[in-house]
Amino acid sequence: MWTEADNQLTRNFTFADFSEAFAFMTRVALLAETMNHHPWWSNVYNQVTIRLSTHDAGNTVTDKDHQLAAAIDALLHERVSG
């Protein structure tokens, strides 16, 4: 679940292992590039944290962030149902 606090949308993800986490990050990177909206993120082993805010809007949460969050959620749904 995404949470909005401190002018950011944030979500933590847990995967089976590092390879699965890295594959997810790769899919998100390609998606973010097509949307020209790049997240702040961190990865430690099977944990990925993503934070979204729009730099051009003074580092606040905008529709761009909500759109990217929804697209990331869709990637997760594809992974589970695919």
PDB file of N, CA, C and O in Angstrom:
ATOM      1  N   MET A   1       0.847  -1.174   0.000  1.00  0.00           N
ATOM      2  CA  MET A   1       0.000   0.000   0.000  1.00  0.00           C
ATOM      3  C   MET A   1       0.898   1.245   0.000  1.00  0.00           C
ATOM      4  O   MET A   1       1.843   1.329   0.772  1.00  0.00           O
ATOM      5  N   TRP A   2       0.582   2.190  -0.861  1.00  0.00           N
ATOM      6  CA  TRP A   2       1.307   3.454  -0.900  1.00  0.00           C
ATOM      7  C   TRP A   2       0.827   4.351   0.235  1.00  0.00           C
ATOM      8  O   TRP A   2      -0.366   4.397   0.536  1.00  0.00           O
ATOM      9  N   THR A   3       1.757   5.056   0.865  1.00  0.00           N
ATOM     10  CA  THR A   3       1.404   6.037   1.880  1.00  0.00           C
ATOM     11  C   THR A   3       1.904   7.396   1.426  1.00  0.00           C
ATOM     12  O   THR A   3       2.964   7.500   0.793  1.00  0.00           O
ATOM     13  N   GLU A   4       1.154   8.431   1.759  1.00  0.00           N
ATOM     14  CA  GLU A   4       1.559   9.788   1.418  1.00  0.00           C
ATOM     15  C   GLU A   4       1.917  10.523   2.698  1.00  0.00           C
ATOM     16  O   GLU A   4       1.084  10.681   3.592  1.00  0.00           O
ATOM     17  N   ALA A   5       3.171  10.931   2.789  1.00  0.00           N
ATOM     18  CA  ALA A   5       3.657  11.696   3.940  1.00  0.00           C
ATOM     19  C   ALA A   5       4.891  12.473   3.519  1.00  0.00           C
ATOM     20  O   ALA A   5       5.644  12.024   2.635  1.00  0.00           O
ATOM     21  N   ASP A   6       5.099  13.607   4.115  1.00  0.00           N
ATOM     22  CA  ASP A   6       6.287  14.431   3.848  1.00  0.00           C
ATOM     23  C   ASP A   6       6.470  14.702   2.356  1.00  0.00           C
ATOM     24  O   ASP A   6       7.578  14.634   1.822  1.00  0.00           O
ATOM     25  N   ASN A   7       5.380  14.992   1.671  1.00  0.00           N
ATOM     26  CA  ASN A   7       5.403  15.316   0.246  1.00  0.00           C
ATOM     27  C   ASN A   7       5.979  14.198  -0.623  1.00  0.00           C
ATOM     28  O   ASN A   7       6.644  14.457  -1.623  1.00  0.00           O
ATOM     29  N   GLN A   8       5.693  12.955  -0.240  1.00  0.00           N
ATOM     30  CA  GLN A   8       6.148  11.798  -1.007  1.00  0.00           C
ATOM     31  C   GLN A   8       5.111  10.686  -0.925  1.00  0.00           C
ATOM     32  O   GLN A   8       4.454  10.522   0.095  1.00  0.00           O
ATOM     33  N   LEU A   9       5.016   9.923  -2.010  1.00  0.00           N
ATOM     34  CA  LEU A   9       4.316   8.643  -1.967  1.00  0.00           C
ATOM     35  C   LEU A   9       5.383   7.596  -1.727  1.00  0.00           C
ATOM     36  O   LEU A   9       6.393   7.573  -2.436  1.00  0.00           O
ATOM     37  N   THR A  10       5.174   6.728  -0.757  1.00  0.00           N
ATOM     38  CA  THR A  10       6.185   5.735  -0.397  1.00  0.00           C
ATOM     39  C   THR A  10       5.548   4.357  -0.307  1.00  0.00           C
ATOM     40  O   THR A  10       4.417   4.217   0.166  1.00  0.00           O
ATOM     41  N   ARG A  11       6.302   3.367  -0.779  1.00  0.00           N
ATOM     42  CA  ARG A  11       5.871   1.981  -0.626  1.00  0.00           C
ATOM     43  C   ARG A  11       7.098   1.094  -0.472  1.00  0.00           C
ATOM     44  O   ARG A  11       8.120   1.299  -1.141  1.00  0.00           O
ATOM     45  N   ASN A  12       6.993   0.109   0.409  1.00  0.00           N
ATOM     46  CA  ASN A  12       8.030  -0.899   0.602  1.00  0.00           C
ATOM     47  C   ASN A  12       7.569  -2.209  -0.033  1.00  0.00           C
ATOM     48  O   ASN A  12       6.396  -2.580   0.090  1.00  0.00           O
ATOM     49  N   PHE A  13       8.482  -2.877  -0.691  1.00  0.00           N
ATOM     50  CA  PHE A  13       8.195  -4.136  -1.365  1.00  0.00           C
ATOM     51  C   PHE A  13       9.144  -5.205  -0.845  1.00  0.00           C
ATOM     52  O   PHE A  13      10.319  -4.919  -0.595  1.00  0.00           O
ATOM     53  N   THR A  14       8.647  -6.423  -0.705  1.00  0.00           N
ATOM     54  CA  THR A  14       9.471  -7.549  -0.291  1.00  0.00           C
ATOM     55  C   THR A  14       9.327  -8.660  -1.323  1.00  0.00           C
ATOM     56  O   THR A  14       8.208  -9.005  -1.714  1.00  0.00           O
ATOM     57  N   PHE A  15      10.457  -9.207  -1.735  1.00  0.00           N
ATOM     58  CA  PHE A  15      10.494 -10.258  -2.745  1.00  0.00           C
ATOM     59  C   PHE A  15      11.158 -11.503  -2.170  1.00  0.00           C
ATOM     60  O   PHE A  15      11.717 -11.475  -1.080  1.00  0.00           O
ATOM     61  N   ALA A  16      11.127 -12.569  -2.928  1.00  0.00           N
ATOM     62  CA  ALA A  16      11.683 -13.841  -2.459  1.00  0.00           C
ATOM     63  C   ALA A  16      13.196 -13.761  -2.269  1.00  0.00           C
ATOM     64  O   ALA A  16      13.747 -14.369  -1.348  1.00  0.00           O
ATOM     65  N   ASP A  17      13.860 -13.006  -3.143  1.00  0.00           N
ATOM     66  CA  ASP A  17      15.320 -12.925  -3.082  1.00  0.00           C
ATOM     67  C   ASP A  17      15.796 -11.693  -3.846  1.00  0.00           C
ATOM     68  O   ASP A  17      14.989 -10.929  -4.386  1.00  0.00           O
ATOM     69  N   PHE A  18      17.109 -11.522  -3.905  1.00  0.00           N
ATOM     70  CA  PHE A  18      17.693 -10.362  -4.565  1.00  0.00           C
ATOM     71  C   PHE A  18      17.381 -10.338  -6.052  1.00  0.00           C
ATOM     72  O   PHE A  18      17.065  -9.285  -6.619  1.00  0.00           O
ATOM     73  N   SER A  19      17.429 -11.483  -6.711  1.00  0.00           N
ATOM     74  CA  SER A  19      17.166 -11.535  -8.153  1.00  0.00           C
ATOM     75  C   SER A  19      15.762 -11.059  -8.481  1.00  0.00           C
ATOM     76  O   SER A  19      15.557 -10.313  -9.443  1.00  0.00           O
ATOM     77  N   GLU A  20      14.801 -11.476  -7.684  1.00  0.00           N
ATOM     78  CA  GLU A  20      13.421 -11.057  -7.921  1.00  0.00           C
ATOM     79  C   GLU A  20      13.270  -9.555  -7.670  1.00  0.00           C
ATOM     80  O   GLU A  20      12.591  -8.855  -8.426  1.00  0.00           O
ATOM     81  N   ALA A  21      13.902  -9.052  -6.633  1.00  0.00           N
ATOM     82  CA  ALA A  21      13.850  -7.619  -6.337  1.00  0.00           C
ATOM     83  C   ALA A  21      14.494  -6.820  -7.464  1.00  0.00           C
ATOM     84  O   ALA A  21      13.948  -5.802  -7.908  1.00  0.00           O
ATOM     85  N   PHE A  22      15.629  -7.290  -7.954  1.00  0.00           N
ATOM     86  CA  PHE A  22      16.334  -6.579  -9.019  1.00  0.00           C
ATOM     87  C   PHE A  22      15.535  -6.620 -10.316  1.00  0.00           C
ATOM     88  O   PHE A  22      15.468  -5.621 -11.051  1.00  0.00           O
ATOM     89  N   ALA A  23      14.899  -7.742 -10.617  1.00  0.00           N
ATOM     90  CA  ALA A  23      14.063  -7.846 -11.819  1.00  0.00           C
ATOM     91  C   ALA A  23      12.906  -6.847 -11.736  1.00  0.00           C
ATOM     92  O   ALA A  23      12.575  -6.186 -12.736  1.00  0.00           O
ATOM     93  N   PHE A  24      12.307  -6.718 -10.566  1.00  0.00           N
ATOM     94  CA  PHE A  24      11.236  -5.744 -10.361  1.00  0.00           C
ATOM     95  C   PHE A  24      11.757  -4.337 -10.600  1.00  0.00           C
ATOM     96  O   PHE A  24      11.127  -3.532 -11.297  1.00  0.00           O
ATOM     97  N   MET A  25      12.925  -4.023 -10.046  1.00  0.00           N
ATOM     98  CA  MET A  25      13.498  -2.694 -10.230  1.00  0.00           C
ATOM     99  C   MET A  25      13.771  -2.417 -11.706  1.00  0.00           C
ATOM    100  O   MET A  25      13.561  -1.289 -12.175  1.00  0.00           O
ATOM    101  N   THR A  26      14.198  -3.419 -12.437  1.00  0.00           N
ATOM    102  CA  THR A  26      14.442  -3.248 -13.869  1.00  0.00           C
ATOM    103  C   THR A  26      13.147  -2.909 -14.596  1.00  0.00           C
ATOM    104  O   THR A  26      13.112  -1.992 -15.429  1.00  0.00           O
ATOM    105  N   ARG A  27      12.072  -3.626 -14.280  1.00  0.00           N
ATOM    106  CA  ARG A  27      10.779  -3.344 -14.908  1.00  0.00           C
ATOM    107  C   ARG A  27      10.301  -1.931 -14.557  1.00  0.00           C
ATOM    108  O   ARG A  27       9.792  -1.204 -15.414  1.00  0.00           O
ATOM    109  N   VAL A  28      10.479  -1.539 -13.300  1.00  0.00           N
ATOM    110  CA  VAL A  28      10.086  -0.189 -12.887  1.00  0.00           C
ATOM    111  C   VAL A  28      10.942   0.855 -13.602  1.00  0.00           C
ATOM    112  O   VAL A  28      10.429   1.887 -14.041  1.00  0.00           O
ATOM    113  N   ALA A  29      12.232   0.602 -13.754  1.00  0.00           N
ATOM    114  CA  ALA A  29      13.120   1.551 -14.432  1.00  0.00           C
ATOM    115  C   ALA A  29      12.669   1.786 -15.868  1.00  0.00           C
ATOM    116  O   ALA A  29      12.635   2.940 -16.344  1.00  0.00           O
ATOM    117  N   LEU A  30      12.326   0.726 -16.572  1.00  0.00           N
ATOM    118  CA  LEU A  30      11.869   0.862 -17.962  1.00  0.00           C
ATOM    119  C   LEU A  30      10.551   1.632 -18.015  1.00  0.00           C
ATOM    120  O   LEU A  30      10.354   2.493 -18.879  1.00  0.00           O
ATOM    121  N   LEU A  31       9.661   1.341 -17.097  1.00  0.00           N
ATOM    122  CA  LEU A  31       8.384   2.046 -17.013  1.00  0.00           C
ATOM    123  C   LEU A  31       8.597   3.526 -16.701  1.00  0.00           C
ATOM    124  O   LEU A  31       8.028   4.404 -17.358  1.00  0.00           O
ATOM    125  N   ALA A  32       9.419   3.809 -15.720  1.00  0.00           N
ATOM    126  CA  ALA A  32       9.687   5.193 -15.319  1.00  0.00           C
ATOM    127  C   ALA A  32      10.307   5.977 -16.474  1.00  0.00           C
ATOM    128  O   ALA A  32       9.977   7.153 -16.678  1.00  0.00           O
ATOM    129  N   GLU A  33      11.172   5.342 -17.222  1.00  0.00           N
ATOM    130  CA  GLU A  33      11.808   6.014 -18.362  1.00  0.00           C
ATOM    131  C   GLU A  33      10.767   6.379 -19.412  1.00  0.00           C
ATOM    132  O   GLU A  33      10.807   7.477 -19.966  1.00  0.00           O
ATOM    133  N   THR A  34       9.827   5.482 -19.695  1.00  0.00           N
ATOM    134  CA  THR A  34       8.797   5.798 -20.689  1.00  0.00           C
ATOM    135  C   THR A  34       7.887   6.920 -20.205  1.00  0.00           C
ATOM    136  O   THR A  34       7.371   7.691 -21.010  1.00  0.00           O
ATOM    137  N   MET A  35       7.705   7.027 -18.884  1.00  0.00           N
ATOM    138  CA  MET A  35       6.869   8.089 -18.315  1.00  0.00           C
ATOM    139  C   MET A  35       7.676   9.362 -18.040  1.00  0.00           C
ATOM    140  O   MET A  35       7.103  10.378 -17.636  1.00  0.00           O
ATOM    141  N   ASN A  36       9.003   9.287 -18.229  1.00  0.00           N
ATOM    142  CA  ASN A  36       9.903  10.395 -17.924  1.00  0.00           C
ATOM    143  C   ASN A  36       9.668  10.913 -16.496  1.00  0.00           C
ATOM    144  O   ASN A  36       9.566  12.110 -16.244  1.00  0.00           O
ATOM    145  N   HIS A  37       9.565   9.956 -15.581  1.00  0.00           N
ATOM    146  CA  HIS A  37       9.331  10.286 -14.170  1.00  0.00           C
ATOM    147  C   HIS A  37      10.073   9.242 -13.346  1.00  0.00           C
ATOM    148  O   HIS A  37       9.687   8.079 -13.309  1.00  0.00           O
ATOM    149  N   HIS A  38      11.137   9.648 -12.702  1.00  0.00           N
ATOM    150  CA  HIS A  38      12.073   8.704 -12.103  1.00  0.00           C
ATOM    151  C   HIS A  38      12.000   8.727 -10.581  1.00  0.00           C
ATOM    152  O   HIS A  38      12.060   9.786  -9.968  1.00  0.00           O
ATOM    153  N   PRO A  39      11.868   7.558  -9.976  1.00  0.00           N
ATOM    154  CA  PRO A  39      11.703   7.482  -8.526  1.00  0.00           C
ATOM    155  C   PRO A  39      13.026   7.567  -7.765  1.00  0.00           C
ATOM    156  O   PRO A  39      14.095   7.313  -8.320  1.00  0.00           O
ATOM    157  N   TRP A  40      12.918   7.901  -6.490  1.00  0.00           N
ATOM    158  CA  TRP A  40      13.998   7.642  -5.544  1.00  0.00           C
ATOM    159  C   TRP A  40      13.724   6.232  -5.048  1.00  0.00           C
ATOM    160  O   TRP A  40      12.587   5.875  -4.767  1.00  0.00           O
ATOM    161  N   TRP A  41      14.770   5.411  -4.960  1.00  0.00           N
ATOM    162  CA  TRP A  41      14.550   4.081  -4.418  1.00  0.00           C
ATOM    163  C   TRP A  41      15.798   3.556  -3.748  1.00  0.00           C
ATOM    164  O   TRP A  41      16.892   4.081  -3.930  1.00  0.00           O
ATOM    165  N   SER A  42      15.579   2.517  -2.942  1.00  0.00           N
ATOM    166  CA  SER A  42      16.705   1.823  -2.332  1.00  0.00           C
ATOM    167  C   SER A  42      16.413   0.332  -2.396  1.00  0.00           C
ATOM    168  O   SER A  42      15.258  -0.086  -2.472  1.00  0.00           O
ATOM    169  N   ASN A  43      17.486  -0.444  -2.358  1.00  0.00           N
ATOM    170  CA  ASN A  43      17.365  -1.894  -2.412  1.00  0.00           C
ATOM    171  C   ASN A  43      18.414  -2.508  -1.501  1.00  0.00           C
ATOM    172  O   ASN A  43      19.586  -2.171  -1.581  1.00  0.00           O
ATOM    173  N   VAL A  44      17.955  -3.383  -0.618  1.00  0.00           N
ATOM    174  CA  VAL A  44      18.838  -4.200   0.202  1.00  0.00           C
ATOM    175  C   VAL A  44      18.300  -5.622   0.131  1.00  0.00           C
ATOM    176  O   VAL A  44      17.168  -5.885   0.552  1.00  0.00           O
ATOM    177  N   TYR A  45      19.073  -6.489  -0.462  1.00  0.00           N
ATOM    178  CA  TYR A  45      18.729  -7.886  -0.686  1.00  0.00           C
ATOM    179  C   TYR A  45      17.353  -8.018  -1.324  1.00  0.00           C
ATOM    180  O   TYR A  45      17.185  -7.736  -2.509  1.00  0.00           O
ATOM    181  N   ASN A  46      16.329  -8.421  -0.587  1.00  0.00           N
ATOM    182  CA  ASN A  46      15.010  -8.649  -1.181  1.00  0.00           C
ATOM    183  C   ASN A  46      14.025  -7.520  -0.884  1.00  0.00           C
ATOM    184  O   ASN A  46      12.836  -7.637  -1.147  1.00  0.00           O
ATOM    185  N   GLN A  47      14.525  -6.416  -0.347  1.00  0.00           N
ATOM    186  CA  GLN A  47      13.683  -5.278   0.021  1.00  0.00           C
ATOM    187  C   GLN A  47      13.908  -4.121  -0.942  1.00  0.00           C
ATOM    188  O   GLN A  47      15.049  -3.750  -1.225  1.00  0.00           O
ATOM    189  N   VAL A  48      12.813  -3.546  -1.436  1.00  0.00           N
ATOM    190  CA  VAL A  48      12.872  -2.361  -2.292  1.00  0.00           C
ATOM    191  C   VAL A  48      11.939  -1.317  -1.697  1.00  0.00           C
ATOM    192  O   VAL A  48      10.791  -1.616  -1.368  1.00  0.00           O
ATOM    193  N   THR A  49      12.438  -0.098  -1.552  1.00  0.00           N
ATOM    194  CA  THR A  49      11.621   1.030  -1.121  1.00  0.00           C
ATOM    195  C   THR A  49      11.600   2.047  -2.253  1.00  0.00           C
ATOM    196  O   THR A  49      12.653   2.375  -2.808  1.00  0.00           O
ATOM    197  N   ILE A  50      10.403   2.499  -2.599  1.00  0.00           N
ATOM    198  CA  ILE A  50      10.254   3.510  -3.652  1.00  0.00           C
ATOM    199  C   ILE A  50       9.565   4.720  -3.049  1.00  0.00           C
ATOM    200  O   ILE A  50       8.563   4.597  -2.333  1.00  0.00           O
ATOM    201  N   ARG A  51      10.114   5.897  -3.372  1.00  0.00           N
ATOM    202  CA  ARG A  51       9.512   7.171  -2.971  1.00  0.00           C
ATOM    203  C   ARG A  51       9.288   8.003  -4.227  1.00  0.00           C
ATOM    204  O   ARG A  51      10.196   8.140  -5.051  1.00  0.00           O
ATOM    205  N   LEU A  52       8.103   8.552  -4.341  1.00  0.00           N
ATOM    206  CA  LEU A  52       7.750   9.350  -5.512  1.00  0.00           C
ATOM    207  C   LEU A  52       7.378  10.766  -5.107  1.00  0.00           C
ATOM    208  O   LEU A  52       6.612  10.965  -4.165  1.00  0.00           O
ATOM    209  N   SER A  53       7.935  11.727  -5.823  1.00  0.00           N
ATOM    210  CA  SER A  53       7.516  13.126  -5.741  1.00  0.00           C
ATOM    211  C   SER A  53       7.935  13.770  -7.057  1.00  0.00           C
ATOM    212  O   SER A  53       8.774  13.237  -7.781  1.00  0.00           O
ATOM    213  N   THR A  54       7.323  14.885  -7.369  1.00  0.00           N
ATOM    214  CA  THR A  54       7.602  15.553  -8.641  1.00  0.00           C
ATOM    215  C   THR A  54       8.534  16.726  -8.394  1.00  0.00           C
ATOM    216  O   THR A  54       8.141  17.714  -7.764  1.00  0.00           O
ATOM    217  N   HIS A  55       9.750  16.608  -8.885  1.00  0.00           N
ATOM    218  CA  HIS A  55      10.764  17.634  -8.660  1.00  0.00           C
ATOM    219  C   HIS A  55      10.367  18.962  -9.301  1.00  0.00           C
ATOM    220  O   HIS A  55      10.572  20.017  -8.710  1.00  0.00           O
ATOM    221  N   ASP A  56       9.777  18.896 -10.505  1.00  0.00           N
ATOM    222  CA  ASP A  56       9.385  20.113 -11.220  1.00  0.00           C
ATOM    223  C   ASP A  56       8.265  20.868 -10.515  1.00  0.00           C
ATOM    224  O   ASP A  56       8.010  22.024 -10.837  1.00  0.00           O
ATOM    225  N   ALA A  57       7.590  20.217  -9.580  1.00  0.00           N
ATOM    226  CA  ALA A  57       6.487  20.848  -8.845  1.00  0.00           C
ATOM    227  C   ALA A  57       6.904  21.162  -7.404  1.00  0.00           C
ATOM    228  O   ALA A  57       6.070  21.215  -6.508  1.00  0.00           O
ATOM    229  N   GLY A  58       8.202  21.312  -7.195  1.00  0.00           N
ATOM    230  CA  GLY A  58       8.691  21.660  -5.857  1.00  0.00           C
ATOM    231  C   GLY A  58       8.744  20.488  -4.910  1.00  0.00           C
ATOM    232  O   GLY A  58       8.580  20.655  -3.707  1.00  0.00           O
ATOM    233  N   ASN A  59       8.991  19.299  -5.467  1.00  0.00           N
ATOM    234  CA  ASN A  59       9.087  18.076  -4.660  1.00  0.00           C
ATOM    235  C   ASN A  59       7.818  17.809  -3.858  1.00  0.00           C
ATOM    236  O   ASN A  59       7.871  17.517  -2.663  1.00  0.00           O
ATOM    237  N   THR A  60       6.695  17.906  -4.544  1.00  0.00           N
ATOM    238  CA  THR A  60       5.408  17.564  -3.946  1.00  0.00           C
ATOM    239  C   THR A  60       4.799  16.397  -4.718  1.00  0.00           C
ATOM    240  O   THR A  60       5.270  16.043  -5.798  1.00  0.00           O
ATOM    241  N   VAL A  61       3.762  15.823  -4.183  1.00  0.00           N
ATOM    242  CA  VAL A  61       3.065  14.721  -4.842  1.00  0.00           C
ATOM    243  C   VAL A  61       2.068  15.302  -5.850  1.00  0.00           C
ATOM    244  O   VAL A  61       1.266  16.178  -5.503  1.00  0.00           O
ATOM    245  N   THR A  62       2.151  14.824  -7.080  1.00  0.00           N
ATOM    246  CA  THR A  62       1.257  15.278  -8.147  1.00  0.00           C
ATOM    247  C   THR A  62       0.608  14.069  -8.821  1.00  0.00           C
ATOM    248  O   THR A  62       0.884  12.922  -8.463  1.00  0.00           O
ATOM    249  N   ASP A  63      -0.204  14.362  -9.822  1.00  0.00           N
ATOM    250  CA  ASP A  63      -0.833  13.285 -10.598  1.00  0.00           C
ATOM    251  C   ASP A  63       0.216  12.377 -11.230  1.00  0.00           C
ATOM    252  O   ASP A  63      -0.011  11.172 -11.362  1.00  0.00           O
ATOM    253  N   LYS A  64       1.360  12.934 -11.617  1.00  0.00           N
ATOM    254  CA  LYS A  64       2.436  12.108 -12.190  1.00  0.00           C
ATOM    255  C   LYS A  64       2.856  10.998 -11.223  1.00  0.00           C
ATOM    256  O   LYS A  64       3.091   9.869 -11.630  1.00  0.00           O
ATOM    257  N   ASP A  65       2.938  11.330  -9.964  1.00  0.00           N
ATOM    258  CA  ASP A  65       3.336  10.351  -8.951  1.00  0.00           C
ATOM    259  C   ASP A  65       2.261   9.284  -8.771  1.00  0.00           C
ATOM    260  O   ASP A  65       2.576   8.091  -8.700  1.00  0.00           O
ATOM    261  N   HIS A  66       1.017   9.717  -8.728  1.00  0.00           N
ATOM    262  CA  HIS A  66      -0.079   8.752  -8.583  1.00  0.00           C
ATOM    263  C   HIS A  66      -0.160   7.842  -9.809  1.00  0.00           C
ATOM    264  O   HIS A  66      -0.432   6.642  -9.676  1.00  0.00           O
ATOM    265  N   GLN A  67       0.096   8.396 -10.994  1.00  0.00           N
ATOM    266  CA  GLN A  67       0.078   7.588 -12.214  1.00  0.00           C
ATOM    267  C   GLN A  67       1.201   6.557 -12.204  1.00  0.00           C
ATOM    268  O   GLN A  67       0.988   5.396 -12.558  1.00  0.00           O
ATOM    269  N   LEU A  68       2.395   6.965 -11.806  1.00  0.00           N
ATOM    270  CA  LEU A  68       3.509   6.020 -11.750  1.00  0.00           C
ATOM    271  C   LEU A  68       3.258   4.966 -10.671  1.00  0.00           C
ATOM    272  O   LEU A  68       3.517   3.781 -10.891  1.00  0.00           O
ATOM    273  N   ALA A  69       2.724   5.363  -9.533  1.00  0.00           N
ATOM    274  CA  ALA A  69       2.411   4.390  -8.469  1.00  0.00           C
ATOM    275  C   ALA A  69       1.413   3.353  -8.981  1.00  0.00           C
ATOM    276  O   ALA A  69       1.575   2.148  -8.740  1.00  0.00           O
ATOM    277  N   ALA A  70       0.397   3.801  -9.693  1.00  0.00           N
ATOM    278  CA  ALA A  70      -0.605   2.868 -10.233  1.00  0.00           C
ATOM    279  C   ALA A  70       0.033   1.938 -11.263  1.00  0.00           C
ATOM    280  O   ALA A  70      -0.279   0.739 -11.301  1.00  0.00           O
ATOM    281  N   ALA A  71       0.929   2.462 -12.081  1.00  0.00           N
ATOM    282  CA  ALA A  71       1.604   1.637 -13.080  1.00  0.00           C
ATOM    283  C   ALA A  71       2.521   0.602 -12.408  1.00  0.00           C
ATOM    284  O   ALA A  71       2.610  -0.545 -12.859  1.00  0.00           O
ATOM    285  N   ILE A  72       3.176   0.993 -11.317  1.00  0.00           N
ATOM    286  CA  ILE A  72       4.009   0.050 -10.564  1.00  0.00           C
ATOM    287  C   ILE A  72       3.129  -1.036  -9.956  1.00  0.00           C
ATOM    288  O   ILE A  72       3.470  -2.225 -10.007  1.00  0.00           O
ATOM    289  N   ASP A  73       1.995  -0.648  -9.411  1.00  0.00           N
ATOM    290  CA  ASP A  73       1.061  -1.634  -8.874  1.00  0.00           C
ATOM    291  C   ASP A  73       0.611  -2.611  -9.956  1.00  0.00           C
ATOM    292  O   ASP A  73       0.475  -3.809  -9.707  1.00  0.00           O
ATOM    293  N   ALA A  74       0.391  -2.109 -11.166  1.00  0.00           N
ATOM    294  CA  ALA A  74      -0.021  -2.968 -12.274  1.00  0.00           C
ATOM    295  C   ALA A  74       1.085  -3.972 -12.611  1.00  0.00           C
ATOM    296  O   ALA A  74       0.795  -5.126 -12.938  1.00  0.00           O
ATOM    297  N   LEU A  75       2.350  -3.543 -12.518  1.00  0.00           N
ATOM    298  CA  LEU A  75       3.462  -4.474 -12.740  1.00  0.00           C
ATOM    299  C   LEU A  75       3.411  -5.618 -11.732  1.00  0.00           C
ATOM    300  O   LEU A  75       3.645  -6.768 -12.085  1.00  0.00           O
ATOM    301  N   LEU A  76       3.126  -5.289 -10.491  1.00  0.00           N
ATOM    302  CA  LEU A  76       3.026  -6.321  -9.456  1.00  0.00           C
ATOM    303  C   LEU A  76       1.870  -7.271  -9.741  1.00  0.00           C
ATOM    304  O   LEU A  76       1.991  -8.472  -9.553  1.00  0.00           O
ATOM    305  N   HIS A  77       0.753  -6.720 -10.199  1.00  0.00           N
ATOM    306  CA  HIS A  77      -0.415  -7.535 -10.514  1.00  0.00           C
ATOM    307  C   HIS A  77      -0.092  -8.509 -11.657  1.00  0.00           C
ATOM    308  O   HIS A  77      -0.460  -9.669 -11.618  1.00  0.00           O
ATOM    309  N   GLU A  78       0.625  -7.996 -12.685  1.00  0.00           N
ATOM    310  CA  GLU A  78       1.038  -8.844 -13.814  1.00  0.00           C
ATOM    311  C   GLU A  78       1.922  -9.981 -13.314  1.00  0.00           C
ATOM    312  O   GLU A  78       1.818 -11.113 -13.772  1.00  0.00           O
ATOM    313  N   ARG A  79       2.803  -9.690 -12.380  1.00  0.00           N
ATOM    314  CA  ARG A  79       3.729 -10.685 -11.842  1.00  0.00           C
ATOM    315  C   ARG A  79       2.970 -11.791 -11.115  1.00  0.00           C
ATOM    316  O   ARG A  79       3.289 -12.955 -11.254  1.00  0.00           O
ATOM    317  N   VAL A  80       1.947 -11.397 -10.375  1.00  0.00           N
ATOM    318  CA  VAL A  80       1.179 -12.366  -9.594  1.00  0.00           C
ATOM    319  C   VAL A  80       0.262 -13.180 -10.492  1.00  0.00           C
ATOM    320  O   VAL A  80       0.152 -14.385 -10.350  1.00  0.00           O
ATOM    321  N   SER A  81      -0.392 -12.524 -11.450  1.00  0.00           N
ATOM    322  CA  SER A  81      -1.367 -13.229 -12.283  1.00  0.00           C
ATOM    323  C   SER A  81      -0.742 -13.862 -13.511  1.00  0.00           C
ATOM    324  O   SER A  81      -1.369 -14.678 -14.169  1.00  0.00           O
ATOM    325  N   GLY A  82       0.484 -13.484 -13.840  1.00  0.00           N
ATOM    326  CA  GLY A  82       1.122 -13.961 -15.058  1.00  0.00           C
ATOM    327  C   GLY A  82       1.800 -15.233 -14.961  1.00  0.00           C
ATOM    328  O   GLY A  82       1.833 -16.219 -14.498  1.00  0.00           O
TER     329      GLY A  82
END
